[in-house]
Coordinates of C-alpha atoms in Angstrom, one line a residue:
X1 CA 232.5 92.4 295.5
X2 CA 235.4 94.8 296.7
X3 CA 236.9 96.5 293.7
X4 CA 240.0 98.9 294.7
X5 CA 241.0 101.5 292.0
X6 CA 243.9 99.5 289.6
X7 CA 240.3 96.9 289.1
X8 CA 238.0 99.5 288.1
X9 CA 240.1 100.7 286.2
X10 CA 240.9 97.6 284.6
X11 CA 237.3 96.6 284.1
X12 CA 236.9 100.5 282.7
X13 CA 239.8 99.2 280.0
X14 CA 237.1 96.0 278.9
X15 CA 234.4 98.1 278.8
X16 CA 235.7 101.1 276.6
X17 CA 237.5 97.9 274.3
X18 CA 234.5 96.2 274.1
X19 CA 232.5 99.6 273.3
X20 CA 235.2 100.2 270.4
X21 CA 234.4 96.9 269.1
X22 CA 230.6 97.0 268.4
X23 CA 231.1 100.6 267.2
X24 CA 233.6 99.5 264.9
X25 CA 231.9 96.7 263.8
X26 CA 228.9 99.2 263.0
X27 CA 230.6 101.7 261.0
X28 CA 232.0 98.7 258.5
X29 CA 228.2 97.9 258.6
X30 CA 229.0 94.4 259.3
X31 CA 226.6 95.3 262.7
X32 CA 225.6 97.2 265.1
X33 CA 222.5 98.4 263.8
X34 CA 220.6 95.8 265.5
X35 CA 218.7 95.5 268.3
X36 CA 220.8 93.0 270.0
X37 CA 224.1 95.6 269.5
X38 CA 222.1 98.8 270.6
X39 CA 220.9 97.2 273.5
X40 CA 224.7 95.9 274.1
X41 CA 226.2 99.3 274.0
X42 CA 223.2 101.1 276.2
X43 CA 224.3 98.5 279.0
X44 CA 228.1 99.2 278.6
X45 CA 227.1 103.0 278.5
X46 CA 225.6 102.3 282.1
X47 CA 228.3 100.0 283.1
X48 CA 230.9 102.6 282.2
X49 CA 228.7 105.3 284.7
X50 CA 229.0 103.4 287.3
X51 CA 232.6 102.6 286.9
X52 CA 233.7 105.9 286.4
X53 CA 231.3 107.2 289.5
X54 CA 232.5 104.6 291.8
X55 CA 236.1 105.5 291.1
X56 CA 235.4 109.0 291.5
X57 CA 233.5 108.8 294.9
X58 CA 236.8 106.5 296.0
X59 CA 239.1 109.1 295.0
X60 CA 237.6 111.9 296.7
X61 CA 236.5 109.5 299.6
X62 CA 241.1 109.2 300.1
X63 CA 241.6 112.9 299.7
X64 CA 239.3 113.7 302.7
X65 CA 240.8 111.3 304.3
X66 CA 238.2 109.0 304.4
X67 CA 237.3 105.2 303.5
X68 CA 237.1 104.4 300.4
X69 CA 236.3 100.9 300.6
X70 CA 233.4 102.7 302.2
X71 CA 232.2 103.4 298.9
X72 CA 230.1 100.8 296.5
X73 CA 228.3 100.7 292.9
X74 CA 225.4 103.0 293.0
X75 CA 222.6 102.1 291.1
X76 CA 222.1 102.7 287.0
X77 CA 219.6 105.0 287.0
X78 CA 221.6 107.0 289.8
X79 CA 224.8 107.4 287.6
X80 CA 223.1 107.6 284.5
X81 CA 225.3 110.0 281.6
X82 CA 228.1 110.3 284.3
X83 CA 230.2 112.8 282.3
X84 CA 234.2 112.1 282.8

């Protein structure tokens, strides 16, 4: 699927949301602390990385002038702790 910047960035917006939620949720102790929530938030975590990778590559792919539809979702373990 083609994803141009303003849907990235939009599916950046769920992620972080959903992120806020389980984290919230954890702190009132009402969960979080399970398996089912850990695992949740290690696969936004790596959804995040690859969001924020893909929109970088695409914004230095335009300001060499190049294509950045060019560009697609690397894999997890490529992307892995992308740091913002």
């Amino acid at each position: 699927m083609l994803m141009d910047d303003k849907n990235i960035l939009n599916r950046i917006s769920e992620l972080v949301d959903e992120e806020h939620q389980l984290r919230a949720a954890a702190q009132a102790h009402e969960k979080g602390t399970d398996e089912e929530a850990q695992n949740r938030l290690r696969e936004l975590e790596e959804s995040l990385d690859q969001c924020w990778d893909l929109l970088r590559r695409r914004r230095a792919a335009r300001a060499t002038h190049g294509d950045p539809d060019a560009e697609g979702v690397r894999p997890k373990p490529e992307v892995e702790r992308y740091l913002q």
